[in-house]
Coordinates of C-alpha atoms in Angstrom, one line a residue:
X1 CA 127.7 145.6 92.0
X2 CA 127.5 141.9 91.7
X3 CA 124.1 140.1 92.1
X4 CA 124.0 136.5 93.4
X5 CA 121.6 133.8 94.5
X6 CA 122.1 131.8 97.6
X7 CA 120.4 128.3 97.4
X8 CA 120.3 126.2 100.5
X9 CA 119.4 122.4 100.4
X10 CA 117.6 121.2 103.4
X11 CA 117.3 117.7 104.8
X12 CA 114.2 116.9 106.9
X13 CA 114.7 114.7 109.9
X14 CA 112.0 113.6 112.3
X15 CA 112.3 116.6 114.6
X16 CA 114.1 119.3 112.6
X17 CA 115.2 120.7 109.3
X18 CA 119.0 120.8 108.6
X19 CA 121.0 122.7 106.0
X20 CA 122.9 120.1 104.0
X21 CA 124.6 122.6 101.7
X22 CA 124.5 126.2 100.7
X23 CA 125.4 127.4 97.2
X24 CA 126.2 131.0 96.2
X25 CA 125.7 131.7 92.5
X26 CA 127.1 134.9 91.0
X27 CA 124.8 136.0 88.2
X28 CA 126.4 139.2 87.2
X29 CA 126.1 142.9 87.8
X30 CA 122.7 144.4 88.3
X31 CA 123.1 146.9 85.5
X32 CA 124.2 144.4 82.9
X33 CA 122.6 141.6 81.0
X34 CA 123.8 138.1 82.1
X35 CA 126.6 136.8 79.9
X36 CA 126.0 133.6 77.9
X37 CA 128.7 131.7 79.9
X38 CA 127.2 132.8 83.2
X39 CA 123.8 131.6 81.9
X40 CA 125.3 128.2 81.2
X41 CA 127.0 128.1 84.6
X42 CA 123.8 129.0 86.3
X43 CA 121.8 126.4 84.4
X44 CA 124.4 123.7 85.2
X45 CA 124.4 124.6 88.9
X46 CA 120.6 124.6 89.1
X47 CA 120.4 121.2 87.5
X48 CA 122.9 119.8 89.9
X49 CA 121.1 121.3 92.9
X50 CA 117.8 120.0 91.6
X51 CA 119.4 116.5 91.4
X52 CA 120.8 116.8 95.0
X53 CA 117.4 118.1 96.3
X54 CA 115.6 115.2 94.5
X55 CA 118.0 112.7 96.0
X56 CA 117.5 114.2 99.5
X57 CA 113.7 114.2 99.2
X58 CA 113.2 110.7 97.8
X59 CA 112.1 109.3 101.2
X60 CA 108.4 109.2 100.7
X61 CA 106.0 111.3 102.7
X62 CA 105.3 109.5 106.0
X63 CA 108.5 107.4 105.6
X64 CA 111.8 108.1 107.2
X65 CA 115.4 107.1 106.6
X66 CA 117.1 104.7 109.0
X67 CA 120.8 105.3 109.4
X68 CA 122.9 102.1 108.8
X69 CA 126.2 103.9 108.1
X70 CA 127.8 102.4 111.1
X71 CA 125.6 99.4 112.0
X72 CA 125.9 97.7 108.6
X73 CA 129.7 97.9 108.6
X74 CA 129.9 94.9 110.9
X75 CA 128.0 91.9 112.0
X76 CA 124.7 92.3 113.7
X77 CA 121.1 93.4 113.1
X78 CA 120.4 96.6 111.1
X79 CA 116.7 97.5 111.0
X80 CA 114.3 100.3 110.7
X81 CA 114.2 102.7 113.7
X82 CA 110.6 101.8 114.0
X83 CA 110.4 98.1 114.6
X84 CA 107.1 97.6 112.9
X85 CA 108.0 99.7 109.7
X86 CA 108.2 98.3 106.2
X87 CA 111.3 99.0 104.1
X88 CA 110.5 100.3 100.6
X89 CA 114.1 101.0 99.4
X90 CA 117.8 101.3 100.1
X91 CA 120.5 104.0 99.8
X92 CA 124.0 103.0 98.9
X93 CA 127.2 105.0 98.7
X94 CA 129.8 105.1 95.9
X95 CA 131.3 101.9 94.5
X96 CA 135.0 101.4 94.9
X97 CA 137.3 98.8 93.4
X98 CA 135.6 96.2 95.6
X99 CA 131.9 96.8 96.2
X100 CA 131.6 95.6 99.8
X101 CA 128.5 95.2 101.9
X102 CA 129.3 98.2 104.1
X103 CA 128.3 100.5 101.1
X104 CA 124.6 99.8 102.0
X105 CA 124.1 102.9 104.2
X106 CA 120.4 103.6 104.8
X107 CA 116.9 102.1 104.5
X108 CA 113.7 104.0 103.7
X109 CA 111.2 102.8 106.3
X110 CA 107.5 103.4 106.1
X111 CA 104.8 103.0 108.8
X112 CA 102.2 100.3 108.4
X113 CA 99.4 101.5 106.2
X114 CA 95.7 101.7 107.0
X115 CA 93.8 99.7 108.2
X116 CA 96.5 97.9 110.1
X117 CA 97.2 98.8 113.7
X118 CA 100.8 99.8 114.3
X119 CA 100.6 98.7 118.0
X120 CA 100.5 94.9 117.4
X121 CA 102.9 93.2 114.9
X122 CA 104.7 89.9 114.4
X123 CA 108.4 89.6 113.8
X124 CA 110.3 86.6 112.4
X125 CA 113.9 86.1 111.4
X126 CA 114.1 84.2 108.2
X127 CA 117.1 82.0 107.5
X128 CA 118.9 83.1 104.3
X129 CA 122.2 81.5 105.4
X130 CA 122.5 79.3 102.3
X131 CA 120.2 81.1 100.0
X132 CA 122.3 84.2 99.3
X133 CA 125.5 82.1 99.2
X134 CA 124.7 81.2 95.6
X135 CA 124.2 83.3 92.5
X136 CA 120.8 84.0 91.0
X137 CA 118.8 83.3 94.2
X138 CA 116.0 85.0 96.0
X139 CA 115.7 85.5 99.7
X140 CA 112.1 86.0 100.7
X141 CA 110.0 86.9 103.8
X142 CA 107.1 84.6 104.5
X143 CA 103.9 85.4 102.7
X144 CA 102.3 88.5 104.2
X145 CA 105.5 89.8 105.8
X146 CA 107.7 92.7 104.8
X147 CA 111.4 93.3 105.3
X148 CA 112.2 95.5 108.3
X149 CA 116.0 94.8 108.4
X150 CA 118.8 92.3 107.9
X151 CA 121.2 90.3 110.1
X152 CA 124.7 90.2 108.6
X153 CA 127.9 88.5 109.6
X154 CA 131.6 89.4 108.9
X155 CA 133.3 92.8 108.7
X156 CA 133.0 95.9 106.6
X157 CA 135.1 94.2 103.8
X158 CA 132.7 91.3 103.3
X159 CA 130.2 90.4 100.7
X160 CA 126.5 90.0 99.8
X161 CA 126.4 86.4 101.1
X162 CA 127.1 87.7 104.6
X163 CA 123.4 88.8 104.7
X164 CA 122.3 85.8 106.6
X165 CA 118.8 86.6 107.7
X166 CA 115.9 88.8 106.9
X167 CA 114.0 90.5 109.7
X168 CA 110.4 90.4 108.5
X169 CA 107.3 92.0 110.1
X170 CA 103.6 91.7 109.6
X171 CA 100.7 93.5 111.2
X172 CA 99.3 91.0 113.7
X173 CA 95.7 91.2 112.4
X174 CA 96.6 91.2 108.7
X175 CA 96.1 88.1 106.5
X176 CA 99.1 86.2 105.2
X177 CA 98.6 87.5 101.6
X178 CA 99.6 90.4 99.5
X179 CA 97.6 92.8 97.4
X180 CA 99.8 92.5 94.3
X181 CA 103.5 92.1 93.9
X182 CA 106.2 92.6 91.2
X183 CA 110.0 92.3 90.8
X184 CA 111.6 95.7 90.8
X185 CA 114.8 95.9 88.7
X186 CA 117.5 97.8 90.5
X187 CA 120.4 96.3 88.5
X188 CA 121.3 99.7 87.0
X189 CA 120.2 101.8 89.9
X190 CA 122.3 99.9 92.5
X191 CA 125.5 100.2 90.4
X192 CA 125.9 103.8 91.6
X193 CA 125.3 106.0 94.6
X194 CA 121.7 106.8 95.5
X195 CA 118.3 105.5 96.4
X196 CA 116.7 102.4 94.8
X197 CA 113.1 101.9 95.8
X198 CA 109.9 100.1 95.1
X199 CA 107.0 102.0 93.5
X200 CA 104.6 104.0 95.6
X201 CA 102.7 101.9 98.2
X202 CA 104.9 98.9 97.6
X203 CA 107.3 97.5 100.1
X204 CA 110.2 95.1 100.1
X205 CA 109.4 91.4 100.7
X206 CA 112.6 89.9 99.3
X207 CA 115.9 90.5 97.6
X208 CA 117.6 88.8 94.6
X209 CA 121.3 88.1 94.3
X210 CA 122.5 88.2 90.7
X211 CA 125.7 86.7 89.2
X212 CA 128.2 88.0 91.7
X213 CA 128.8 88.5 95.4
X214 CA 129.3 92.3 95.5
X215 CA 126.7 94.7 96.7
X216 CA 125.8 96.0 93.2
X217 CA 124.7 92.4 92.4
X218 CA 121.6 92.9 94.5
X219 CA 119.7 93.0 91.2
X220 CA 116.0 93.0 92.2
X221 CA 113.7 93.8 95.0
X222 CA 110.5 91.9 95.4
X223 CA 107.9 94.6 96.0
X224 CA 104.4 94.0 97.4
X225 CA 101.5 95.9 98.7
X226 CA 99.8 94.9 102.0
X227 CA 96.4 93.4 102.0
X228 CA 93.6 96.0 102.2
X229 CA 91.1 94.1 104.4
X230 CA 91.2 91.6 107.2
X231 CA 90.8 87.9 106.6
X232 CA 87.3 86.5 106.8
X233 CA 87.2 84.4 110.0
X234 CA 85.1 81.5 108.7
X235 CA 86.6 78.5 110.5
X236 CA 87.9 77.6 113.9
X237 CA 91.6 77.5 112.8
X238 CA 91.4 81.0 111.5
X239 CA 89.8 82.3 114.7
X240 CA 92.5 80.7 116.7
X241 CA 95.2 82.1 114.5
X242 CA 93.7 85.6 114.7
X243 CA 93.6 85.5 118.5
X244 CA 97.1 84.0 118.9
X245 CA 98.7 86.6 116.6
X246 CA 97.1 89.7 118.0
X247 CA 98.1 88.7 121.6
X248 CA 101.6 87.3 121.0
X249 CA 103.7 90.4 121.4
X250 CA 101.8 91.8 124.4
X251 CA 101.7 88.5 126.2
X252 CA 105.4 88.0 125.7
X253 CA 106.1 91.5 127.0
X254 CA 103.8 90.9 130.0
X255 CA 105.6 87.6 130.7
X256 CA 109.0 89.3 130.4
X257 CA 108.0 91.9 133.0
X258 CA 106.5 89.2 135.3
X259 CA 110.0 87.6 135.3
X260 CA 110.0 84.9 132.7
X261 CA 113.3 84.2 131.0
X262 CA 114.2 84.4 127.3
X263 CA 110.9 85.8 125.9
X264 CA 112.2 86.0 122.4
X265 CA 113.7 83.6 119.8
X266 CA 117.4 83.0 119.8
X267 CA 117.9 85.1 116.6
X268 CA 116.4 88.2 118.0
X269 CA 117.3 90.3 121.0
X270 CA 113.9 91.9 121.4
X271 CA 111.0 90.5 123.5
X272 CA 108.2 89.1 121.4
X273 CA 110.2 88.5 118.3
X274 CA 110.7 85.2 116.4
X275 CA 108.1 82.8 117.9
X276 CA 107.2 79.6 116.1
X277 CA 103.6 78.2 116.2
X278 CA 102.9 74.6 117.0
X279 CA 99.2 73.9 116.8
X280 CA 97.7 75.9 119.7
X281 CA 101.0 77.1 121.2
X282 CA 103.8 79.7 120.6
X283 CA 107.4 78.8 121.4
X284 CA 110.3 81.2 121.2
X285 CA 112.4 79.8 118.3
X286 CA 115.7 78.2 119.4
X287 CA 116.9 76.9 116.0
X288 CA 120.0 79.1 115.6
X289 CA 122.4 81.5 117.4
X290 CA 121.3 80.5 121.0
X291 CA 123.6 81.5 123.8
X292 CA 123.3 82.5 127.4
X293 CA 122.4 80.6 130.6
X294 CA 119.4 78.3 130.1
X295 CA 119.1 79.5 126.5
X296 CA 117.3 76.3 125.5
X297 CA 114.5 77.1 128.0
X298 CA 112.6 79.9 126.3
X299 CA 109.1 81.3 126.8
X300 CA 106.1 79.3 125.6
X301 CA 102.5 80.4 125.4
X302 CA 100.0 77.5 125.3
X303 CA 96.3 78.3 124.3
X304 CA 93.5 76.1 125.4
X305 CA 89.8 76.0 126.5
X306 CA 88.5 77.6 123.3
X307 CA 84.8 78.5 123.5
X308 CA 82.3 80.7 121.8
X309 CA 79.2 82.5 123.2
X310 CA 76.8 85.0 121.8
X311 CA 77.4 88.3 123.5
X312 CA 74.9 90.5 121.6
X313 CA 72.5 90.2 118.7
X314 CA 71.6 93.3 116.6
X315 CA 68.6 93.1 114.4
X316 CA 68.2 95.0 111.1
X317 CA 65.2 96.2 109.1
X318 CA 62.6 93.5 108.7
X319 CA 61.0 92.9 105.3
X320 CA 57.3 91.9 105.5
X321 CA 55.5 90.3 102.5
X322 CA 52.3 88.5 101.6
X323 CA 52.7 84.9 100.3
X324 CA 50.3 83.1 98.0
X325 CA 47.0 82.1 99.7
X326 CA 46.9 78.4 100.4
X327 CA 43.9 76.0 100.4
X328 CA 43.9 74.2 103.7
X329 CA 40.5 72.4 103.4
X330 CA 37.9 71.7 100.8
X331 CA 34.7 69.7 100.3
X332 CA 31.5 69.1 98.4
X333 CA 27.9 69.1 99.5
X334 CA 25.4 67.2 97.3
X335 CA 21.6 67.7 97.5
X336 CA 19.8 64.7 95.9
X337 CA 16.5 65.8 97.2
X338 CA 13.7 67.5 95.3
X339 CA 13.6 70.3 97.8
X340 CA 16.3 72.9 98.6
X341 CA 18.4 72.3 101.7
X342 CA 20.3 74.6 104.1
X343 CA 23.8 73.5 104.9
X344 CA 26.4 75.0 107.3
X345 CA 30.1 74.5 107.1
X346 CA 32.1 75.3 110.3
X347 CA 35.8 75.0 110.6
X348 CA 38.4 75.7 113.3
X349 CA 41.7 76.2 111.7
X350 CA 44.8 76.1 113.8
X351 CA 47.9 77.3 112.0
X352 CA 51.4 76.6 113.4
X353 CA 54.0 79.2 112.9
X354 CA 57.3 78.1 111.3
X355 CA 60.6 80.0 111.7
X356 CA 63.6 79.3 109.5
X357 CA 67.1 80.4 110.3
X358 CA 69.5 81.0 107.5
X359 CA 73.2 81.8 108.0
X360 CA 74.6 84.4 105.7
X361 CA 78.2 84.4 106.9
X362 CA 80.6 82.0 105.3
X363 CA 81.4 80.0 108.4
X364 CA 82.3 76.6 107.2
X365 CA 81.7 74.2 110.0
X366 CA 78.8 75.2 112.2
X367 CA 79.4 72.4 114.8
X368 CA 82.7 74.1 115.7
X369 CA 80.9 77.1 117.2
X370 CA 78.3 75.6 119.5
X371 CA 76.6 79.0 119.8
X372 CA 72.9 79.8 119.7
X373 CA 71.0 82.7 118.1
X374 CA 67.4 83.5 119.0
X375 CA 64.5 85.2 117.4
X376 CA 61.4 86.6 119.1
X377 CA 58.3 87.1 116.8
X378 CA 57.2 90.7 117.0
X379 CA 53.5 89.8 117.5
X380 CA 54.2 87.4 120.4
X381 CA 55.5 90.1 122.7
X382 CA 55.1 93.4 120.9
X383 CA 58.7 93.5 119.8
X384 CA 62.0 91.5 119.4
X385 CA 63.5 90.4 122.7
X386 CA 60.5 89.1 124.6
X387 CA 59.9 85.8 126.4
X388 CA 58.7 83.7 123.5
X389 CA 61.7 82.9 121.2
X390 CA 63.0 80.4 118.7
X391 CA 66.5 79.2 119.2
X392 CA 68.9 77.9 116.6
X393 CA 72.5 76.8 116.3
X394 CA 74.4 78.6 113.7
X395 CA 73.2 76.6 110.8
X396 CA 70.3 76.8 108.3
X397 CA 67.2 75.0 109.6
X398 CA 63.4 75.3 110.2
X399 CA 61.5 74.6 113.3
X400 CA 57.9 74.6 114.5
X401 CA 58.8 74.7 118.2
X402 CA 59.9 77.6 120.3
X403 CA 62.7 77.5 122.8
X404 CA 60.4 75.9 125.4
X405 CA 59.4 73.1 123.0
X406 CA 56.0 74.5 122.4
X407 CA 54.3 75.4 119.1
X408 CA 53.1 79.0 118.6
X409 CA 49.8 78.9 116.8
X410 CA 47.0 81.1 115.6
X411 CA 43.4 79.8 115.7
X412 CA 40.7 80.9 113.3
X413 CA 37.0 79.9 113.5
X414 CA 34.8 80.4 110.4
X415 CA 31.2 79.4 109.7
X416 CA 29.1 79.8 106.5
X417 CA 25.6 78.8 105.6
X418 CA 24.4 78.1 102.1
X419 CA 21.1 77.0 100.5
X420 CA 21.6 74.3 97.9
X421 CA 19.1 73.9 95.1
X422 CA 17.4 70.5 94.5
X423 CA 19.4 67.9 92.7
X424 CA 22.6 70.0 92.7
X425 CA 25.9 70.2 94.4
X426 CA 28.3 72.9 95.6
X427 CA 31.9 73.0 96.6
X428 CA 33.7 75.0 99.2
X429 CA 37.3 75.6 100.3
X430 CA 39.1 77.1 103.2
X431 CA 41.8 79.5 102.1
X432 CA 44.5 80.7 104.4
X433 CA 46.4 84.0 103.8
X434 CA 50.1 84.0 105.0
X435 CA 52.8 86.5 105.6
X436 CA 56.5 86.1 105.8
X437 CA 58.7 88.4 107.9
X438 CA 62.4 88.3 107.1
X439 CA 64.6 89.8 109.8
X440 CA 68.4 90.1 109.3
X441 CA 70.8 90.2 112.2
X442 CA 74.4 90.5 113.2
X443 CA 75.6 88.5 116.2
X444 CA 78.6 89.3 118.2
X445 CA 80.3 86.1 119.2
X446 CA 82.8 86.3 122.0
X447 CA 85.8 84.0 121.7
X448 CA 87.0 82.5 125.0
X449 CA 90.3 80.9 125.7
X450 CA 93.0 80.4 128.4
X451 CA 96.7 80.8 128.0
X452 CA 99.5 79.2 130.0
X453 CA 102.8 81.1 130.4
X454 CA 105.6 78.4 130.2
X455 CA 109.1 79.0 131.3
X456 CA 111.5 79.7 134.2
X457 CA 111.7 82.6 136.6
X458 CA 114.6 85.0 136.0
X459 CA 117.1 85.8 138.8
X460 CA 117.5 89.3 137.2
X461 CA 120.0 90.6 139.8
X462 CA 118.0 89.2 142.8
X463 CA 116.6 91.0 145.8
X464 CA 114.5 94.0 144.9
X465 CA 116.1 94.6 141.5
X466 CA 113.4 95.6 139.0
X467 CA 114.6 93.0 136.5
X468 CA 114.1 90.0 138.8
X469 CA 110.8 88.1 138.8
X470 CA 107.6 89.0 140.6
X471 CA 106.5 85.7 141.9
X472 CA 105.9 85.8 145.7
X473 CA 107.9 82.7 146.4
X474 CA 110.7 83.1 143.8
X475 CA 111.4 86.8 143.7
X476 CA 115.2 87.3 143.9
X477 CA 115.9 83.6 143.8
X478 CA 118.9 82.4 141.8
X479 CA 117.4 78.9 141.5
X480 CA 115.6 80.0 138.4
X481 CA 112.8 77.5 138.8
X482 CA 110.5 76.4 136.0
X483 CA 107.0 77.8 136.7
X484 CA 104.1 77.4 134.3
X485 CA 101.0 79.6 135.0
X486 CA 97.7 79.6 133.3
X487 CA 95.4 82.6 133.1
X488 CA 91.8 81.4 132.6
X489 CA 90.1 78.0 132.5
X490 CA 87.2 76.2 130.8
X491 CA 84.8 78.5 132.6
X492 CA 86.7 81.7 133.0
X493 CA 88.4 83.2 129.8
X494 CA 91.9 84.5 129.8
X495 CA 90.9 88.2 129.7
X496 CA 88.5 87.9 132.6
X497 CA 91.1 86.0 134.7
X498 CA 93.9 88.5 133.9
X499 CA 91.8 91.5 134.7
X500 CA 90.5 90.0 137.9
X501 CA 93.9 88.8 139.2
X502 CA 95.8 92.0 138.3
X503 CA 93.1 94.3 139.7
X504 CA 92.6 92.4 142.9
X505 CA 96.4 91.8 143.3
X506 CA 95.8 88.0 143.6
X507 CA 98.7 85.7 144.4
X508 CA 101.1 84.3 143.4
X509 CA 102.1 87.5 141.5
X510 CA 103.3 90.7 143.2
X511 CA 101.1 93.0 141.0
X512 CA 101.6 96.2 142.9
X513 CA 105.4 95.9 142.8
X514 CA 105.3 94.8 139.1
X515 CA 103.2 97.8 138.0
X516 CA 105.2 100.3 140.1
X517 CA 108.5 99.2 138.7
X518 CA 107.3 98.8 135.1
X519 CA 105.0 101.6 133.9
X520 CA 104.2 99.8 130.7
X521 CA 102.5 96.8 132.4
X522 CA 99.1 98.4 133.0
X523 CA 98.9 99.4 129.3
X524 CA 99.7 95.8 128.3
X525 CA 97.0 94.5 130.6
X526 CA 94.5 97.0 129.3
X527 CA 95.2 95.9 125.8
X528 CA 94.9 92.2 126.6
X529 CA 91.7 92.3 128.7
X530 CA 89.6 94.2 126.2
X531 CA 86.9 91.8 125.3
X532 CA 86.1 93.6 122.1
X533 CA 89.3 92.3 120.6
X534 CA 88.0 88.8 120.7
X535 CA 84.6 89.4 119.1
X536 CA 83.6 87.5 115.9
X537 CA 80.7 88.9 113.8
X538 CA 78.3 86.4 112.3
X539 CA 75.3 87.3 110.2
X540 CA 72.1 85.6 109.3
X541 CA 68.4 86.0 109.0
X542 CA 65.2 84.6 110.4
X543 CA 62.2 83.9 108.1
X544 CA 59.0 83.8 110.1
X545 CA 55.9 82.5 108.3
X546 CA 52.5 82.8 110.0
X547 CA 48.8 82.9 108.9
X548 CA 47.1 86.2 108.6
X549 CA 43.5 85.2 108.1
X550 CA 41.2 82.3 106.9
X551 CA 38.2 82.6 104.6
X552 CA 35.6 80.1 103.5
X553 CA 34.5 80.4 99.9
X554 CA 31.8 78.7 97.8
X555 CA 31.9 77.6 94.2
X556 CA 30.5 75.2 91.7
X557 CA 31.6 71.6 91.4
X558 CA 33.6 71.4 88.2
X559 CA 33.7 67.7 88.1
X560 CA 32.0 65.2 90.4
X561 CA 33.3 61.7 91.0
X562 CA 31.1 58.7 91.8
X563 CA 32.2 58.9 95.4
X564 CA 30.8 62.4 95.6
X565 CA 27.3 61.4 94.5
X566 CA 26.1 61.6 98.1
X567 CA 28.9 63.8 99.6
X568 CA 28.2 66.0 102.5
X569 CA 31.3 67.8 104.0
X570 CA 29.2 70.2 106.0
X571 CA 29.3 70.4 109.8
X572 CA 32.1 71.2 112.2
X573 CA 35.8 70.1 111.9
X574 CA 39.1 71.2 113.3
X575 CA 42.1 71.5 111.0
X576 CA 45.8 72.0 111.9
X577 CA 48.1 73.4 109.3
X578 CA 51.9 74.0 109.4
X579 CA 52.3 77.4 107.9
X580 CA 55.2 77.7 105.5
X581 CA 56.2 79.1 102.1
X582 CA 54.8 77.2 99.2
X583 CA 56.4 76.2 95.9
X584 CA 54.8 79.1 94.1
X585 CA 56.1 81.7 96.5
X586 CA 59.2 83.7 95.7
X587 CA 62.4 83.0 97.5
X588 CA 62.9 85.0 100.7
X589 CA 64.7 88.3 100.3
X590 CA 68.2 88.9 101.6
X591 CA 68.1 92.2 103.5
X592 CA 71.4 93.6 104.6
X593 CA 72.4 92.8 108.2
X594 CA 73.1 95.7 110.4
X595 CA 76.7 97.1 110.5
X596 CA 78.0 97.0 114.1
X597 CA 81.1 99.0 115.0
X598 CA 83.1 97.6 117.9
X599 CA 85.2 100.0 119.8
X600 CA 88.5 98.2 120.3
X601 CA 91.2 99.4 122.8
X602 CA 94.4 99.2 120.7
X603 CA 96.3 101.5 123.0
X604 CA 98.9 100.5 125.5
X605 CA 100.3 103.0 128.0
X606 CA 103.2 103.5 125.6
X607 CA 103.8 103.4 121.9
X608 CA 104.6 99.9 120.7
X609 CA 108.1 100.9 119.6
X610 CA 109.0 102.4 122.9
X611 CA 108.2 99.1 124.6
X612 CA 111.1 97.3 123.0
X613 CA 112.7 95.2 125.7
X614 CA 115.8 93.2 125.4
X615 CA 115.2 89.5 126.0
X616 CA 117.1 88.1 129.0
X617 CA 117.8 85.0 130.9
X618 CA 118.3 87.1 134.0
X619 CA 122.0 86.3 134.5

């Protein structure tokens, strides 16, 4: 009886496992030793199968293969199935006499890595029209972006220079930097059938055309890792950039559902793609490949009314320390009489509390913020948060006055009597003990802004067609009027206005009809009105110096001047002292500010990639 082994090679798709091939290997009869030739045959077959299996499993865990076998044979966009994914390599088929572009068959596409949200991303189409027309040239994505697909022209028999654009994506809240890059040589790999990919955790940000126009002359991939942390928001421009980027796609989708026309750049067919920033506004790009009715009137999003206010302050663990005692008064009493005398020194010492604010965040221009942070001394009210407080702008400074313009003081009265021998003198000094309380904090600063949707109202089939606009006066109209509408103002921020208007169904928008016809709208609104998305964290500390007690001490006169021959500083006197750290005191400590976690709603009613709408002028 013959013995045999059946080996099946499986291909994993997103939802299933499929048998790619099955191999039946005869290994001989069960009662006989395996012949040498059979051993060689078995070894050869196993090696071949191992190679096949390796090729079929080269798509990294978490990544998936996007099928371009048909789409890349002709002009148009070929991209990852997931619109926010990063490409980390390509699969090509066999070379023939002419190595045409259609031999690029698949892309290995990987989801955005932690900590970046996959629900908010930016897409730009980068012009490579002239770049890949010449040998030995790179086509790059903008800094911080990764290749998600290509736009090509021509037919299946065309060449490398027909890759005209790179479709590049970036997590909306990621900085425009990479965490390391290198040039990956695929010169040999791309000469034959198979996968050519970046190293683990690296993704394609550019491609290099070598010294010919055939597919195998794609000689290098530029491979980069995403940044691992968010950019420090330490100036107004960065805050504006952050807010504008995390809201762009969802605002564009909302505008599209409301009925605005052409909510994407000319080079992309998907809403939210390919916008260009000009100062405080986004404008859908119209630099190339524009067609369709009113194609030159595309969606704009204009941001204004920027503001900052302190939403919450969280205090950390205070550090209390004693400072060096300070002499706040001194004097000499001289007895030039032949008899002893009794002298009394009485002092009322009024010490004024000083509070210093020190910023510990790296915010560069404090005047841009216009926010206030406050500190309440624990001993004034029994705890932080009472009625007596010291208020500062977000800059380093010291004050003696609280938020009402008053000074907070402590008053000490001391009196001491001393007998002074005949023809002698004695000195005294008033010594104040001080404490410093250093209290760190984290302040949540809420960023306010307004946004104007700029564009024209789609016709969209007119009447009650779901694709028409949802303006109460223009619904179904084929006039396609220009209508700019601002959510928010200098006193009401965008997210408050949108939440209020959509919840209360305020005119001019037909909110009930809009939400009923487009189930994704409420999720988009929920995303955009979440205040926690727009919170900036600033850290700092308060250094509170106050007197603890005052003592009067006596001592000998070490050196007496002529002016002291008849000195008598006894009696009653009031002294006022500003209490602060002295030159011999150590610098204030820098305790860690509290870590405050902010729960952010990154969820829409649908996964981001299922909310991929085709941009339309509504014709």
